[in-house]
mmCIF file of C-alpha atoms in Angstrom:
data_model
loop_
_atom_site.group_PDB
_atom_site.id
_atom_site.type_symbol
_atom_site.label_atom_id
_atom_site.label_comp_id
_atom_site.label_asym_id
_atom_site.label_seq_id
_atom_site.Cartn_x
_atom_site.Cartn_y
_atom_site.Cartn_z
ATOM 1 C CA UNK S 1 26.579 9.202 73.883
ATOM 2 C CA UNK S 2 29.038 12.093 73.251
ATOM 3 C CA UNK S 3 31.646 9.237 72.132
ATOM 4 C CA UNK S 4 28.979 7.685 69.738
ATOM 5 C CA UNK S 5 28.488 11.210 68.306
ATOM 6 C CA UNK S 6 32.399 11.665 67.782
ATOM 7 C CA UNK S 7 32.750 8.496 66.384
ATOM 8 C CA UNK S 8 29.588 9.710 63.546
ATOM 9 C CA UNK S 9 31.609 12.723 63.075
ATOM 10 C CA UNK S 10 35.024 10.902 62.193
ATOM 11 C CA UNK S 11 33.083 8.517 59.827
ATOM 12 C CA UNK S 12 31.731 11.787 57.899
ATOM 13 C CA UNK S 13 35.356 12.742 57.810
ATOM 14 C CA UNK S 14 36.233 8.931 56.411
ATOM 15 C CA UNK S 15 33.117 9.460 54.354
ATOM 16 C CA UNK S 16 34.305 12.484 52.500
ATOM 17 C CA UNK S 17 37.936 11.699 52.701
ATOM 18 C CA UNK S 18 36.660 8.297 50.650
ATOM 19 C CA UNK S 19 35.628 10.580 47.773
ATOM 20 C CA UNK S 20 38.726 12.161 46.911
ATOM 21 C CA UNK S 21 40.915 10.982 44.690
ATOM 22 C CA UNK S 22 44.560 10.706 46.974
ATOM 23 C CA UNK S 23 42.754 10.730 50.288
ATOM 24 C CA UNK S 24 41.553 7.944 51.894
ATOM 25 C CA UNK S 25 39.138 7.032 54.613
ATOM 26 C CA UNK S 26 42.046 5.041 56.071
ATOM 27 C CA UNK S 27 44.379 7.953 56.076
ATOM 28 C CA UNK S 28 41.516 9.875 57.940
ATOM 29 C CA UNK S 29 41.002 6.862 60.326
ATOM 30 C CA UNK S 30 44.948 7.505 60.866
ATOM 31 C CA UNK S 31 44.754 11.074 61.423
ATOM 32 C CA UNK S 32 41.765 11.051 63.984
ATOM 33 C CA UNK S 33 43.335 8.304 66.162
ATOM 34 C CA UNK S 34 41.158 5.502 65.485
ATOM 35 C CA UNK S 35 42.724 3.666 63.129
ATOM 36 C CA UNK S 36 44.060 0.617 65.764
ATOM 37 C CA UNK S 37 40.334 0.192 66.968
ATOM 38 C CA UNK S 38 39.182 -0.028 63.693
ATOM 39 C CA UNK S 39 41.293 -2.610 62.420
ATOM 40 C CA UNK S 40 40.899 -4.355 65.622
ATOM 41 C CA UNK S 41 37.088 -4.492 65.163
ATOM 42 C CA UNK S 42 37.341 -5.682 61.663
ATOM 43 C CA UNK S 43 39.539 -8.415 62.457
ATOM 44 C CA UNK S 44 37.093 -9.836 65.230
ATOM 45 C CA UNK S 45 35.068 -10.426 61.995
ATOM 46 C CA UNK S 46 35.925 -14.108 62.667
ATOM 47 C CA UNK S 47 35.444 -18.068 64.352
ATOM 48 C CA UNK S 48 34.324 -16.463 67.378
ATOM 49 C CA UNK S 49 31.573 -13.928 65.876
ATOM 50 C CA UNK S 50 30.355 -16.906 64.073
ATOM 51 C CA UNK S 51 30.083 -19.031 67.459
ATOM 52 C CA UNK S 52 28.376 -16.521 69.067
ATOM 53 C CA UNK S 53 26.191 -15.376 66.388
ATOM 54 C CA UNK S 54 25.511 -19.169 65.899
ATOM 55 C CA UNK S 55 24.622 -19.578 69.809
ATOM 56 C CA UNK S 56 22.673 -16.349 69.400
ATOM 57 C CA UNK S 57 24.545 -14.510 71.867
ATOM 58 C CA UNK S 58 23.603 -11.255 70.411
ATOM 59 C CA UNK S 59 25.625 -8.988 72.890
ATOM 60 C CA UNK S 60 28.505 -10.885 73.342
ATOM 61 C CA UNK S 61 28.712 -11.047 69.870
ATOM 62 C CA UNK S 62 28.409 -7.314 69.430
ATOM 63 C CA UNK S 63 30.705 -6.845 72.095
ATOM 64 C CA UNK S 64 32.947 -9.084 70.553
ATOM 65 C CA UNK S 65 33.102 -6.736 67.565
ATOM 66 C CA UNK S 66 32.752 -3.512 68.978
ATOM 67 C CA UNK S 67 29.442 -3.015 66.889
ATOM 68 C CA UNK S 68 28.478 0.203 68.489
ATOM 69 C CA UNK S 69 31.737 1.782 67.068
ATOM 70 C CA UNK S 70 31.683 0.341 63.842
ATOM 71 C CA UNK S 71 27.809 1.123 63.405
ATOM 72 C CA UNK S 72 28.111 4.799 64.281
ATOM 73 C CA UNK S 73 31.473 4.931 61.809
ATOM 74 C CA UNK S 74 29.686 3.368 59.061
ATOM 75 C CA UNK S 75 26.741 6.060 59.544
ATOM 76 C CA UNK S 76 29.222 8.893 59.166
ATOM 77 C CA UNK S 77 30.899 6.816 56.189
ATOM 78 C CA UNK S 78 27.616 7.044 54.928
ATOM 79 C CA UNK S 79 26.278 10.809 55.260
ATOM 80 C CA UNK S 80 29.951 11.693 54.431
ATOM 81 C CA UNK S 81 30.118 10.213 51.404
ATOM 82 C CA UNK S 82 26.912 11.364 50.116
ATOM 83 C CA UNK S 83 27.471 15.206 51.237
ATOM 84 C CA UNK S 84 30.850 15.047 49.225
ATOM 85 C CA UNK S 85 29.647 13.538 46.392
ATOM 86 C CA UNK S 86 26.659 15.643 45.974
ATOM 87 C CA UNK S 87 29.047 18.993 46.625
ATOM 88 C CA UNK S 88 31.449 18.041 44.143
ATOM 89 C CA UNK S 89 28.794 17.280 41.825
ATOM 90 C CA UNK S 90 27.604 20.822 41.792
ATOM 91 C CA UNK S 91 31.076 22.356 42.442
ATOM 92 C CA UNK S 92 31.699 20.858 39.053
ATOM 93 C CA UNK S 93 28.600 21.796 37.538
ATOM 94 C CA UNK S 94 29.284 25.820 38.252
ATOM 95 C CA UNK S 95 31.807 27.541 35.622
ATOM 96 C CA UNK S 96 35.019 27.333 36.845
ATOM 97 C CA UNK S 97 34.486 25.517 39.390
ATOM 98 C CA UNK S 98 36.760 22.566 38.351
ATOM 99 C CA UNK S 99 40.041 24.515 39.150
ATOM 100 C CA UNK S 100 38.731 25.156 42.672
ATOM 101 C CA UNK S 101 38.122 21.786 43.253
ATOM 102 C CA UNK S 102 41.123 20.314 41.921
ATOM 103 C CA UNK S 103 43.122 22.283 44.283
ATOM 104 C CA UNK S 104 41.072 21.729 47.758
ATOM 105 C CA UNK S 105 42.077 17.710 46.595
ATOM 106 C CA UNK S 106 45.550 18.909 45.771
ATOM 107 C CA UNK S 107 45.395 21.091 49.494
ATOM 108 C CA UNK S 108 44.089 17.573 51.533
ATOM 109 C CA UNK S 109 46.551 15.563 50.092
ATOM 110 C CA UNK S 110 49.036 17.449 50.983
ATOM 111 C CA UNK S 111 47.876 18.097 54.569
ATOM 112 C CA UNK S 112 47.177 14.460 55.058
ATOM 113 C CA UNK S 113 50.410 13.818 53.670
ATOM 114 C CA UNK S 114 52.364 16.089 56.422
ATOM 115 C CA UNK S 115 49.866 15.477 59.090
ATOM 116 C CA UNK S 116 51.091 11.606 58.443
ATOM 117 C CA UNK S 117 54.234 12.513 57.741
ATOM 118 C CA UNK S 118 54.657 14.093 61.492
ATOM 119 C CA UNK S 119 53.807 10.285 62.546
ATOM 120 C CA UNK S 120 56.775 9.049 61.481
ATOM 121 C CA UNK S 121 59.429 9.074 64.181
ATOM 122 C CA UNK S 122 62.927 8.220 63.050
ATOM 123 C CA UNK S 123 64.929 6.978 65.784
ATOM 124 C CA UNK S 124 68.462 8.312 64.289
ATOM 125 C CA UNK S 125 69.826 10.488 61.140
ATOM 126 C CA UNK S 126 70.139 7.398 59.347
ATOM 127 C CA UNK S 127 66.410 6.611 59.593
ATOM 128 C CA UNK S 128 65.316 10.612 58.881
ATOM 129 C CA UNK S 129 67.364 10.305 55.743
ATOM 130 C CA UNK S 130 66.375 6.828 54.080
ATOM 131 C CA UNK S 131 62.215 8.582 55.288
ATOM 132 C CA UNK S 132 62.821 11.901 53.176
ATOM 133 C CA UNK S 133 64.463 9.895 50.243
ATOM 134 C CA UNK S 134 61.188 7.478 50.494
ATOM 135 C CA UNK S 135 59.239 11.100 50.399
ATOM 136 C CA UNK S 136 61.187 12.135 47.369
ATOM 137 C CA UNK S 137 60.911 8.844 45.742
ATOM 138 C CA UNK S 138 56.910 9.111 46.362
ATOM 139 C CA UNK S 139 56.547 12.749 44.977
ATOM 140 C CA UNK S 140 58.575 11.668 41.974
ATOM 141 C CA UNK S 141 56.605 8.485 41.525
ATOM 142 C CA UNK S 142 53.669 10.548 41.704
ATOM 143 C CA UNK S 143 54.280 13.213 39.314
ATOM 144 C CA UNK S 144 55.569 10.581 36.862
ATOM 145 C CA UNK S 145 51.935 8.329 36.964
ATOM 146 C CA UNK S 146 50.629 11.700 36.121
ATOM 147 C CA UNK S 147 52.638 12.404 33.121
ATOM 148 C CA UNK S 148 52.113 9.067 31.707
ATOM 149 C CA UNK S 149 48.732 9.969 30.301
ATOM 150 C CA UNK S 150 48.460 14.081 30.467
ATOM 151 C CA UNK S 151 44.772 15.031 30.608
ATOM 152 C CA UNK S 152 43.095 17.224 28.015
ATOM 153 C CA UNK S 153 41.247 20.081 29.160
ATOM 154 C CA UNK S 154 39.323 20.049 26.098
ATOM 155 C CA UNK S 155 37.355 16.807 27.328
ATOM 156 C CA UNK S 156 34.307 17.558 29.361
ATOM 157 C CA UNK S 157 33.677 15.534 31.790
ATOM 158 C CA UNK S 158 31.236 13.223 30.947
ATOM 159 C CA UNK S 159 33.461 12.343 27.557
ATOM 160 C CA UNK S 160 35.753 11.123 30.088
ATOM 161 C CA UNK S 161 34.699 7.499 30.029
ATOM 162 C CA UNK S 162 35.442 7.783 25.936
ATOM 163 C CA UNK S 163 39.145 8.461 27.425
ATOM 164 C CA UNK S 164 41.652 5.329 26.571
ATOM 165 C CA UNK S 165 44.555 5.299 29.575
ATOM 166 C CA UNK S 166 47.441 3.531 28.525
ATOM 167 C CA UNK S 167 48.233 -0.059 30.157
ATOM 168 C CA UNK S 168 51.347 0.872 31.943
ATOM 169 C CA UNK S 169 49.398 4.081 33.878
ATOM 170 C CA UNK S 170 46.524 1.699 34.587
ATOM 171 C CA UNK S 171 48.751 -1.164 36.001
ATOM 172 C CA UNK S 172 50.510 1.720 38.003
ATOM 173 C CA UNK S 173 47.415 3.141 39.025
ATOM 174 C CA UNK S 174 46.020 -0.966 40.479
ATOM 175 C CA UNK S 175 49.078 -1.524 42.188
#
């Protein structure tokens, strides 16, 4: 039960994580160690599921695809996601609010992006050197997608949709 629970609790982390922009629920999956298991679930998503759901072997099946995990992940996906949304919604709603918010997304990013970053375990100086050049590389990258179309703080948000990116930052942006 208390694994159940734990597994709720790092779906409402995926959940939120999902909602902001640079953070995602896969990073989080990464972070909280269960990022293996869930990709190991979702791939049993296959011939043998089918056979067994097809011979109605309903716990084999489950078994099979470690439904109990990926249920009480999903549920935290869930309640996550809907807490987050409805808190930035009236973060952004309050006056000055927007500035607060922008940097708690700018603050996860960046711890996400360290707490990932301590993952990565060159093997010699070669390897710690061509890693911090990819790092650099990224941050530049990063900072140039956002120059490509500058936002103007004299759009509210809901004229936002009337807002034409260019093609390049949208193909950017896909990839």
């Amino acid at each position: 039960m208390t694994g159940d629970l734990l597994n709720v609790m790092r779906g409402v982390a995926m959940g939120c994580a999902d909602v902001v922009p640079g953070v995602s629920g896969g990073t989080v999956a990464l972070i909280v160690g269960i990022y293996e298991r869930l990709v190991r679930a979702l791939s049993h998503v296959d011939g043998t599921l089918l056979r067994l759901v097809g011979q109605r072997q309903w716990r084999k099946a489950a078994a099979h695809l470690d439904l109990r995990f990926l249920c009480g992940l999903a549920a935290g996906v869930i309640v996550g996601f809907l807490v987050m949304t409805l808190t930035i919604n009236a973060v952004l709603k309050t006056p000055g609010g927007r500035p607060l918010l922008l940097a708690s997304f700018f603050g996860m990013i960046v711890a996400s992006s360290l707490l990932v970053g301590r993952m990565v375990r060159p093997r010699n100086r070669q390897e710690k050197v061509f890693c911090l050049l990819l790092a650099v590389l990224g941050a530049m990258a990063a900072l140039w997608l956002q120059r490509l179309n500058p936002p103007n703080p004299d759009i509210a948000i809901a004229d936002l949709a009337a807002v034409r990116p260019s093609f390049p930052f949208l193909f950017l942006c896909a990839t």
